[in-house]
Amino acid sequence: MSLPWLTTIGLLPLLGAVAVWLLPKTDVRAVRWVALGASLVTLAMTVAMVTQFDVARAGEYQFAETHSWIPQLGASYALGVDGIALVMVALSTILVPVCILAAWREVVEGRAATFYGLILVLETFMIGVFAARDVFLFYVLFEAMLIPVYFLIGRYGGAQRRYAAVKFLLYSLLGGLVMLVAVIALYFEGPGGASGFLTQNLTGLRFGSDVTERLLFLGFFFAFAVKAPMWPVHTWLPDAAAEAPSGVAVLLVGVLDKVGTFGMITLCLPLFPGASKWATPVVLALALVSVLYGALLAIGQSDLKRLIAYTSVSHFGFIVIGIFAMTSYGQSGSALYMVNHGFSTAALFLVAGMLAARRGSTRIDDYGGLQRSTPLLAGSFLLAGLSSLALPGMSSFVSEFLVLVGTFTKYPAVAVLATVGMVLAALYILVTYQKMFTGPVKEYASGWKDLSVREVWVVAPLIAVIIALGVYPKPVLDVLNPAVERTMQQVSSTDPAPTVAGVTPAGEGTKP
Amino acid sequence: MNFSLAADAGRAGFEAAGGIVQTGAWALVAIPLLGSAILLLGGRRTDRWGHWLGVLASWASFAWGALLFVDLLGLEPEKRARTLHLFSWVPAGDFQVDAGLLLDPLSVAFVLLVTFVGSLIHVYSVAYMEHDPDRRRFFAYLNFFVASMLLLVLADSYLLLFVGWEGVGLASYLLIGFWNHNPAFATAAKKAFIVNRVGDLGLSVSIMAMFAAFGAVDFATVLPNAGKAGEGVLTFIGLALLVGACGKSAQFPLQSWLGDAMAGPTPVSALIHAATMVTAGVYLVVRSGPIFEGAPNAQLAVVIVGGITLMFGAVVGCAKDDIKKALAASTMSQIGYMMLAAGLGPVGYVFAIFHLMTHGFFKAGMFLGAGSVMHGMDDSVDMRRFGSLSGAMKITWLTFAAGWLAILGVPPFSGFWSKDGIIETAFATGEGWRPWVFGGTALVGAGLTAFYMSRLFFMTFHGHKRWPAEAEPHESPALMTWPMIILAVGSVGLGAVLGLGGRFQHWLEPVTGTGEEHAPVVPATVLIVATLVLVACGVALAWRQYWSAPVPETAPTGSLVTRAARRDLYQDDVNEAVFMLPGQYLTRSLVFVDNKGVDGAVRGLAAVVGGLGGRMRRWQTGLVRSYAASILAGVVVVVLGVLAVRI
């Protein structure tokens, strides 16, 4: 029997968490190193798993494990990853060690064990939710993720942390409860039985009526829209992200919120193809509003972390547009966008954290002239920002353009309006850069150290990935494309043909 | 098959690259990119020799470009368009874009211009930036610019072109804001990037529309097949491309950033904001020739934009007292000429690119001259405090004079060959009112150019001394003067070298195709004489006002037109009133609504659902078990729900 890869990778952080809690509370050093070690071992195992992944079959679920869990309920312990799930698991396992490293000095003695423990528990849940192949298991993990995040924000956050944590929880619970109703109802539409919650058993169902399908779709979609977050249920995110420690904000916005868009592409579309098409016009409109609204709100923010949160509302709008435009390249773009946004937002939040660690504030107006005093810090912020505004050559450009072109071929007006988001993105990044990093050197910054070695290790890998995937996104796209093709078949959607007839493609002679 | 298709339009087909010079052409981009990376990542360790590495990288690219030129020259003209496939870049379903280069007469002409003028400016900068503590970073950005610009012109698809396109935009942003500790300079940099982004919006929409129409975005597919698309599609694509071109090339109505861009160090103004980057819009239009040829309305729009900008820049140029801003206005106006020509079809393309080449030399030369003047005058840019510098800076004066005569279009200087071609083509293209209006605009523009450039030249180098007491003007060091001298040689001779016997035209024909040449509505000799008479009038007027008569040290109030021109014809006021203020108002009100309205509504709902404030307070005080309980309850509900039905 082969190694149960996903269970192993999922359990490693949990074991790490147990180890962290067992260590003497006063030994912060050991706590940190064990936590980092556990996350790095998880990453190493993920890398090993990725090498075993059969790219040619990326549309199928691989490393599948199916065990009976609660047969009375129809719930199974079923794991497996297709191309999309694989890259999301990889994204999670890459970002966790980065965040642990970023939080190295942020957490005070005595509370460190719980902090790192919770992060590792969260990692287990994140891996699980992306790998779940059973709707019930997915739901349980989807809700379980809230617990560590709630504590991470509520105990380790900024001044308004309790308010932000409760708000986060209420929104998420509300979304979750609506989804729960849909989950139960879905079971009865399916074949039932001891494995009635397996995703494969619920795909391609013939629903009793269109109304049933649409209601079930809405139940799932609502939860995912809150999580993603889309306008108008986005308002929990700026508070949560602003109050959370920056490492937690990274996991929250970079990974957790992706469960929303991940759910849309891997559950909403395959389970409810008819309803997804029915809802497309409204979803596209809401997503378009998210793109523009998020960007405009970002421009108006005076707090750096809130600004980053709003840029994410805008970016999530792009992702949703790409998913619901239902072209293969648009969806590949969205799936890639989930990864790229994870890295670029992580870089932004982490640099924001480094600034806050020096200045004790995230108010944009409290900064100025830092380009001269701390050029590396300024350069890191600029690169992360350029990635956020989707500068060609960086990874986010590839995904954003795919989303836009994938939308244009079906909904040209939506695509053209969404491109306005590109101009607004330039505004929110460059205005912020100008305020914080240009101008005369300020006195307060005279004694500041530029990036430390640890900080370089936090930022450099992210930027390296951002540039590498911008120049050569093919390895990731190759993994995503087959999974997207499968989804396209499940919703029986096809790409529009070129409108000009009889185009002769460039001669074969021009390619070696 | 491809070949026969393309040959119909008189254009060469695309063939695969062969031989090391062609297949290694990626090195053109890679070398300066590597230089830039070493300088940026190497940090302070590379401070001592970094600038020389930058110079070397740029010249190395030029050397390869020269080899490439010789290589293509050795081929039959119709075999000079070579595509070099590099790797599969964005493969996603039907959307497949490969990274590849297109080596053809047009791109190679650009390669030579960019690397040659670029390398000269690298050399000049070694001395110009000598006392700047960040000189290494400056060279890193310059190298990055060269790499991006080469990618822009060598890319074999619109999507890869876009990478270079925004890459040069980034370089421009970084270099305009190179001294960003000055808040005004930082603002100028940001403005340039954002106005350019508005243009980029057009370019990206055009690429999407191309994909929707042709199912591909590479030149080798789109251009030969353009004729098969309907006029509506091509007009849409063409207009979107034009928006992109307007942003990058500072054409009306996206021209407002160029004047402010003069905040950058002067070598940057010479290289990026005069000789190369700002001409990328012209390249884009000429490259997309087959699209515009199928969309006469889009073509007309190109001509109109070019014509308006030509006059706009010329009028503004007459009123500026800042030597760099006057040159910037002139650049805008000259690119207007190129744009106008680019809208006139295949014959116009040739002269657009021809003028782009000669302009690259004489304008870069004059900018370097302005830099040399600033170098000798304590960084002053106010021409009202110059005057009579010809004696103190002989080389600068003479090289500047070469550029001045070239831009005036005095035979046999470079500008004569290219600008006269544009005027003649404008008078020869179209029917009815068009040749008269467009030709007339180009003609009047030549007179205005003569006036404002002579004004600039006389105010700086002739007339009365108006220096501040502490000024000690002196000639610049050899590292600065030699590039100026070489560019001056180009200003004098390049036009004749390329223009005699239609050499440049024949070189570009495989790309531009051969258009039907019509006779101008006015005989060509009459046009030449008329142009020269207007130029002479312009010079005479400037001489009377700025050489023989004393120039006041503070600018007189001036007429309504002068005041408008000084304020760039109110471009910033318009942008502020139409876009910025409403935008700020919108943003502020949305922030308010988001805090009070959207959030408030959802929060109110949440409070009701969550069981009112009391419970919320309890949760806040840390009775956290209740969350675990509520989630558990969720699971229990599932369990019960399912069990209930089973029983």
CSV table of C-alpha atoms in Angstrom, one decimal, chain B residues 112-365:
chain,number,residue,atom,x,y,z
B,112,LEU,CA,20.0,49.8,-33.3
B,113,LEU,CA,18.5,53.1,-32.3
B,114,VAL,CA,17.8,52.0,-28.7
B,115,THR,CA,21.2,50.4,-28.1
B,116,PHE,CA,23.3,53.0,-29.9
B,117,VAL,CA,21.7,56.1,-28.5
B,118,GLY,CA,21.2,54.3,-25.2
B,119,SER,CA,24.8,53.3,-24.9
B,120,LEU,CA,25.9,56.9,-25.6
B,121,ILE,CA,23.6,58.1,-22.9
B,122,HIS,CA,25.0,55.5,-20.5
B,123,VAL,CA,28.5,56.9,-21.2
B,124,TYR,CA,27.3,60.4,-20.7
B,125,SER,CA,25.6,59.5,-17.4
B,126,VAL,CA,28.8,58.2,-16.0
B,127,ALA,CA,30.0,61.7,-15.7
B,128,TYR,CA,26.6,63.4,-15.3
B,129,MET,CA,25.7,61.3,-12.3
B,130,GLU,CA,29.2,61.2,-10.9
B,131,HIS,CA,28.4,62.9,-7.6
B,132,ASP,CA,25.1,61.1,-7.0
B,133,PRO,CA,25.3,58.6,-4.1
B,134,ASP,CA,22.9,56.3,-6.0
B,135,ARG,CA,24.7,56.3,-9.3
B,136,ARG,CA,24.7,52.5,-9.3
B,137,ARG,CA,21.0,52.3,-8.9
B,138,PHE,CA,20.6,54.8,-11.7
B,139,PHE,CA,22.5,52.5,-14.0
B,140,ALA,CA,20.6,49.5,-12.8
B,141,TYR,CA,17.4,51.3,-13.9
B,142,LEU,CA,18.9,52.4,-17.2
B,143,ASN,CA,19.9,48.8,-18.0
B,144,PHE,CA,16.4,47.6,-17.0
B,145,PHE,CA,15.0,50.2,-19.3
B,146,VAL,CA,17.1,49.1,-22.3
B,147,ALA,CA,16.1,45.5,-21.7
B,148,SER,CA,12.4,46.3,-21.5
B,149,MET,CA,12.5,48.5,-24.5
B,150,LEU,CA,14.3,45.8,-26.5
B,151,LEU,CA,11.6,43.3,-25.4
B,152,LEU,CA,9.0,45.8,-26.5
B,153,VAL,CA,10.3,46.1,-30.0
B,154,LEU,CA,11.5,42.5,-30.4
B,155,ALA,CA,8.4,40.7,-29.0
B,156,ASP,CA,6.6,38.5,-31.5
B,157,SER,CA,3.2,38.8,-29.9
B,158,TYR,CA,1.1,41.7,-28.5
B,159,LEU,CA,1.1,40.1,-25.1
B,160,LEU,CA,4.8,39.9,-24.8
B,161,LEU,CA,5.0,43.4,-26.3
B,162,PHE,CA,2.8,44.4,-23.3
B,163,VAL,CA,5.5,43.1,-20.9
B,164,GLY,CA,8.1,45.3,-22.4
B,165,TRP,CA,5.5,48.1,-22.7
B,166,GLU,CA,4.8,48.2,-19.0
B,167,GLY,CA,8.4,47.4,-18.3
B,168,VAL,CA,9.5,50.6,-19.9
B,169,GLY,CA,6.7,52.3,-18.0
B,170,LEU,CA,8.1,51.0,-14.8
B,171,ALA,CA,11.6,52.1,-15.7
B,172,SER,CA,10.3,55.5,-16.6
B,173,TYR,CA,8.5,55.7,-13.2
B,174,LEU,CA,11.6,54.7,-11.3
B,175,LEU,CA,13.8,57.2,-13.2
B,176,ILE,CA,11.4,60.2,-13.2
B,177,GLY,CA,11.2,59.6,-9.4
B,178,PHE,CA,14.9,58.9,-9.1
B,179,TRP,CA,15.2,61.9,-6.8
B,180,ASN,CA,11.9,61.2,-5.1
B,181,HIS,CA,12.9,62.8,-1.9
B,182,ASN,CA,11.6,65.8,-3.7
B,183,PRO,CA,7.9,65.5,-3.3
B,184,ALA,CA,7.1,67.2,-6.7
B,185,PHE,CA,9.3,64.6,-8.5
B,186,ALA,CA,7.6,61.7,-6.7
B,187,THR,CA,4.3,63.1,-7.9
B,188,ALA,CA,5.5,63.5,-11.4
B,189,ALA,CA,6.6,59.8,-11.4
B,190,LYS,CA,3.3,58.6,-10.1
B,191,LYS,CA,1.4,60.8,-12.6
B,192,ALA,CA,3.4,59.3,-15.5
B,193,PHE,CA,2.7,55.8,-14.5
B,194,ILE,CA,-1.0,56.3,-13.9
B,195,VAL,CA,-1.7,58.2,-17.1
B,196,ASN,CA,0.2,55.5,-18.9
B,197,ARG,CA,-1.9,52.9,-17.2
B,198,VAL,CA,-5.0,54.6,-18.7
B,199,GLY,CA,-3.4,54.0,-22.1
B,200,ASP,CA,-2.4,50.5,-21.1
B,201,LEU,CA,-6.1,49.8,-20.5
B,202,GLY,CA,-6.6,50.5,-24.2
B,203,LEU,CA,-3.8,48.2,-25.2
B,204,SER,CA,-5.0,45.3,-23.0
B,205,VAL,CA,-8.5,45.7,-24.4
B,206,SER,CA,-7.2,45.6,-27.9
B,207,ILE,CA,-5.3,42.4,-27.1
B,208,MET,CA,-8.4,40.8,-25.7
B,209,ALA,CA,-10.4,41.8,-28.8
B,210,MET,CA,-7.7,40.4,-31.0
B,211,PHE,CA,-7.9,37.1,-29.2
B,212,ALA,CA,-11.7,37.1,-29.5
B,213,ALA,CA,-11.5,37.8,-33.2
B,214,PHE,CA,-8.5,35.7,-34.3
B,215,GLY,CA,-8.0,33.2,-31.5
B,216,ALA,CA,-4.3,34.3,-31.2
B,217,VAL,CA,-2.3,37.4,-30.3
B,218,ASP,CA,1.0,36.8,-32.1
B,219,PHE,CA,1.9,39.0,-35.0
B,220,ALA,CA,2.4,36.1,-37.3
B,221,THR,CA,-1.3,35.1,-36.9
B,222,VAL,CA,-3.0,38.4,-36.4
B,223,LEU,CA,-1.4,40.6,-39.0
B,224,PRO,CA,-1.6,38.4,-42.1
B,225,ASN,CA,-5.2,37.5,-41.2
B,226,ALA,CA,-6.3,41.0,-40.3
B,227,GLY,CA,-7.8,41.4,-43.8
B,228,LYS,CA,-10.3,38.7,-43.1
B,229,ALA,CA,-11.9,40.5,-40.2
B,230,GLY,CA,-14.8,42.9,-40.5
B,231,GLU,CA,-14.2,46.6,-40.4
B,232,GLY,CA,-16.1,47.0,-37.2
B,233,VAL,CA,-13.8,44.6,-35.3
B,234,LEU,CA,-10.7,46.2,-36.8
B,235,THR,CA,-11.9,49.7,-35.9
B,236,PHE,CA,-12.5,48.6,-32.3
B,237,ILE,CA,-9.0,47.0,-32.1
B,238,GLY,CA,-7.4,49.9,-33.9
B,239,LEU,CA,-9.0,52.6,-31.6
B,240,ALA,CA,-8.0,50.6,-28.5
B,241,LEU,CA,-4.5,50.3,-29.8
B,242,LEU,CA,-4.5,54.1,-30.4
B,243,VAL,CA,-5.5,54.7,-26.7
B,244,GLY,CA,-2.4,52.6,-25.7
B,245,ALA,CA,-0.2,54.5,-28.1
B,246,CYS,CA,-1.5,57.9,-26.8
B,247,GLY,CA,-0.6,57.0,-23.3
B,248,LYS,CA,3.0,55.8,-24.0
B,249,SER,CA,3.7,58.5,-26.7
B,250,ALA,CA,2.1,61.4,-24.7
B,251,GLN,CA,-0.4,62.1,-27.5
B,252,PHE,CA,-3.5,64.1,-26.9
B,253,PRO,CA,-5.5,63.5,-24.7
B,254,LEU,CA,-3.1,61.5,-22.6
B,255,GLN,CA,-0.2,64.0,-23.0
B,256,SER,CA,-0.2,65.6,-19.6
B,257,TRP,CA,2.5,63.4,-18.0
B,258,LEU,CA,5.4,64.2,-20.3
B,259,GLY,CA,6.2,67.8,-19.2
B,260,ASP,CA,6.3,66.7,-15.5
B,261,ALA,CA,8.4,63.7,-16.5
B,262,MET,CA,11.3,66.2,-16.9
B,263,ALA,CA,11.8,65.8,-13.2
B,264,GLY,CA,14.0,62.8,-14.0
B,265,PRO,CA,17.8,63.3,-14.4
B,266,THR,CA,18.4,64.8,-17.9
B,267,PRO,CA,20.0,61.6,-19.4
B,268,VAL,CA,16.7,60.0,-18.7
B,269,SER,CA,14.8,62.7,-20.5
B,270,ALA,CA,17.1,62.2,-23.4
B,271,LEU,CA,16.8,58.5,-23.6
B,272,ILE,CA,13.4,57.6,-22.4
B,273,HIS,CA,11.3,60.8,-22.8
B,274,ALA,CA,12.7,61.8,-26.2
B,275,ALA,CA,14.6,59.2,-28.2
B,276,THR,CA,13.0,55.9,-27.4
B,277,MET,CA,10.2,55.0,-25.0
B,278,VAL,CA,7.8,57.8,-26.0
B,279,THR,CA,8.1,56.7,-29.6
B,280,ALA,CA,6.8,53.2,-28.7
B,281,GLY,CA,3.2,54.3,-29.6
B,282,VAL,CA,4.4,55.1,-33.1
B,283,TYR,CA,6.0,51.6,-33.3
B,284,LEU,CA,2.7,50.1,-32.1
B,285,VAL,CA,0.7,51.7,-34.8
B,286,VAL,CA,3.2,51.0,-37.6
B,287,ARG,CA,3.6,47.4,-36.4
B,288,SER,CA,-0.2,47.0,-36.5
B,289,GLY,CA,-0.4,48.4,-40.0
B,290,PRO,CA,-2.6,45.7,-41.5
B,291,ILE,CA,-5.2,46.3,-38.7
B,292,PHE,CA,-5.3,50.0,-39.4
B,293,GLU,CA,-5.4,49.5,-43.1
B,294,GLY,CA,-8.6,47.6,-42.7
B,295,ALA,CA,-10.1,50.3,-40.4
B,296,PRO,CA,-10.1,53.7,-42.2
B,297,ASN,CA,-11.9,55.4,-39.3
B,298,ALA,CA,-9.3,54.2,-36.8
B,299,GLN,CA,-6.6,55.4,-39.2
B,300,LEU,CA,-8.3,58.8,-39.4
B,301,ALA,CA,-8.3,59.0,-35.7
B,302,VAL,CA,-4.6,58.3,-35.6
B,303,VAL,CA,-4.0,61.2,-38.0
B,304,ILE,CA,-6.3,63.5,-36.0
B,305,VAL,CA,-4.6,62.7,-32.8
B,306,GLY,CA,-1.2,63.2,-34.3
B,307,GLY,CA,-2.3,66.5,-35.9
B,308,ILE,CA,-3.7,67.9,-32.6
B,309,THR,CA,-0.7,66.8,-30.6
B,310,LEU,CA,1.7,68.3,-33.2
B,311,MET,CA,0.0,71.7,-32.7
B,312,PHE,CA,-0.5,71.3,-29.0
B,313,GLY,CA,3.1,70.6,-28.3
B,314,ALA,CA,4.3,73.4,-30.6
B,315,VAL,CA,2.1,76.0,-29.0
B,316,VAL,CA,3.2,74.9,-25.5
B,317,GLY,CA,6.8,74.9,-26.6
B,318,CYS,CA,6.6,78.6,-27.6
B,319,ALA,CA,5.8,79.6,-24.1
B,320,LYS,CA,8.0,77.5,-21.8
B,321,ASP,CA,11.0,79.1,-20.2
B,322,ASP,CA,12.3,75.9,-18.6
B,323,ILE,CA,14.7,74.5,-21.2
B,324,LYS,CA,13.8,70.9,-20.5
B,325,LYS,CA,10.0,71.5,-20.6
B,326,ALA,CA,10.4,73.4,-23.8
B,327,LEU,CA,12.2,70.4,-25.2
B,328,ALA,CA,9.6,68.1,-23.8
B,329,ALA,CA,6.8,70.0,-25.6
B,330,SER,CA,8.9,69.8,-28.7
B,331,THR,CA,9.2,66.0,-28.3
B,332,MET,CA,5.4,65.8,-28.0
B,333,SER,CA,5.0,67.8,-31.1
B,334,GLN,CA,7.5,65.8,-33.1
B,335,ILE,CA,5.9,62.5,-32.1
B,336,GLY,CA,2.7,64.2,-33.2
B,337,TYR,CA,4.3,64.4,-36.6
B,338,MET,CA,5.2,60.7,-36.5
B,339,MET,CA,1.7,59.7,-35.4
B,340,LEU,CA,0.2,61.7,-38.1
B,341,ALA,CA,2.4,60.0,-40.6
B,342,ALA,CA,1.6,56.6,-39.1
B,343,GLY,CA,-2.0,57.2,-39.9
B,344,LEU,CA,-1.3,57.8,-43.5
B,345,GLY,CA,-0.7,54.2,-44.6
B,346,PRO,CA,2.4,52.3,-45.8
B,347,VAL,CA,4.2,55.4,-47.3
B,348,GLY,CA,3.5,57.3,-44.1
B,349,TYR,CA,4.8,54.4,-42.0
B,350,VAL,CA,8.2,54.7,-43.5
B,351,PHE,CA,8.5,58.4,-42.9
B,352,ALA,CA,7.1,58.0,-39.4
B,353,ILE,CA,9.8,55.6,-38.5
B,354,PHE,CA,12.4,57.6,-40.4
B,355,HIS,CA,11.5,60.7,-38.5
B,356,LEU,CA,11.6,58.6,-35.3
B,357,MET,CA,15.2,57.6,-36.1
B,358,THR,CA,16.4,61.1,-37.0
B,359,HIS,CA,14.5,62.6,-34.1
B,360,GLY,CA,16.1,60.0,-31.8
B,361,PHE,CA,19.5,61.4,-32.7
B,362,PHE,CA,18.9,65.1,-32.8
B,363,LYS,CA,16.5,65.3,-29.8
B,364,ALA,CA,18.7,63.1,-27.6
B,365,GLY,CA,21.6,65.3,-28.7
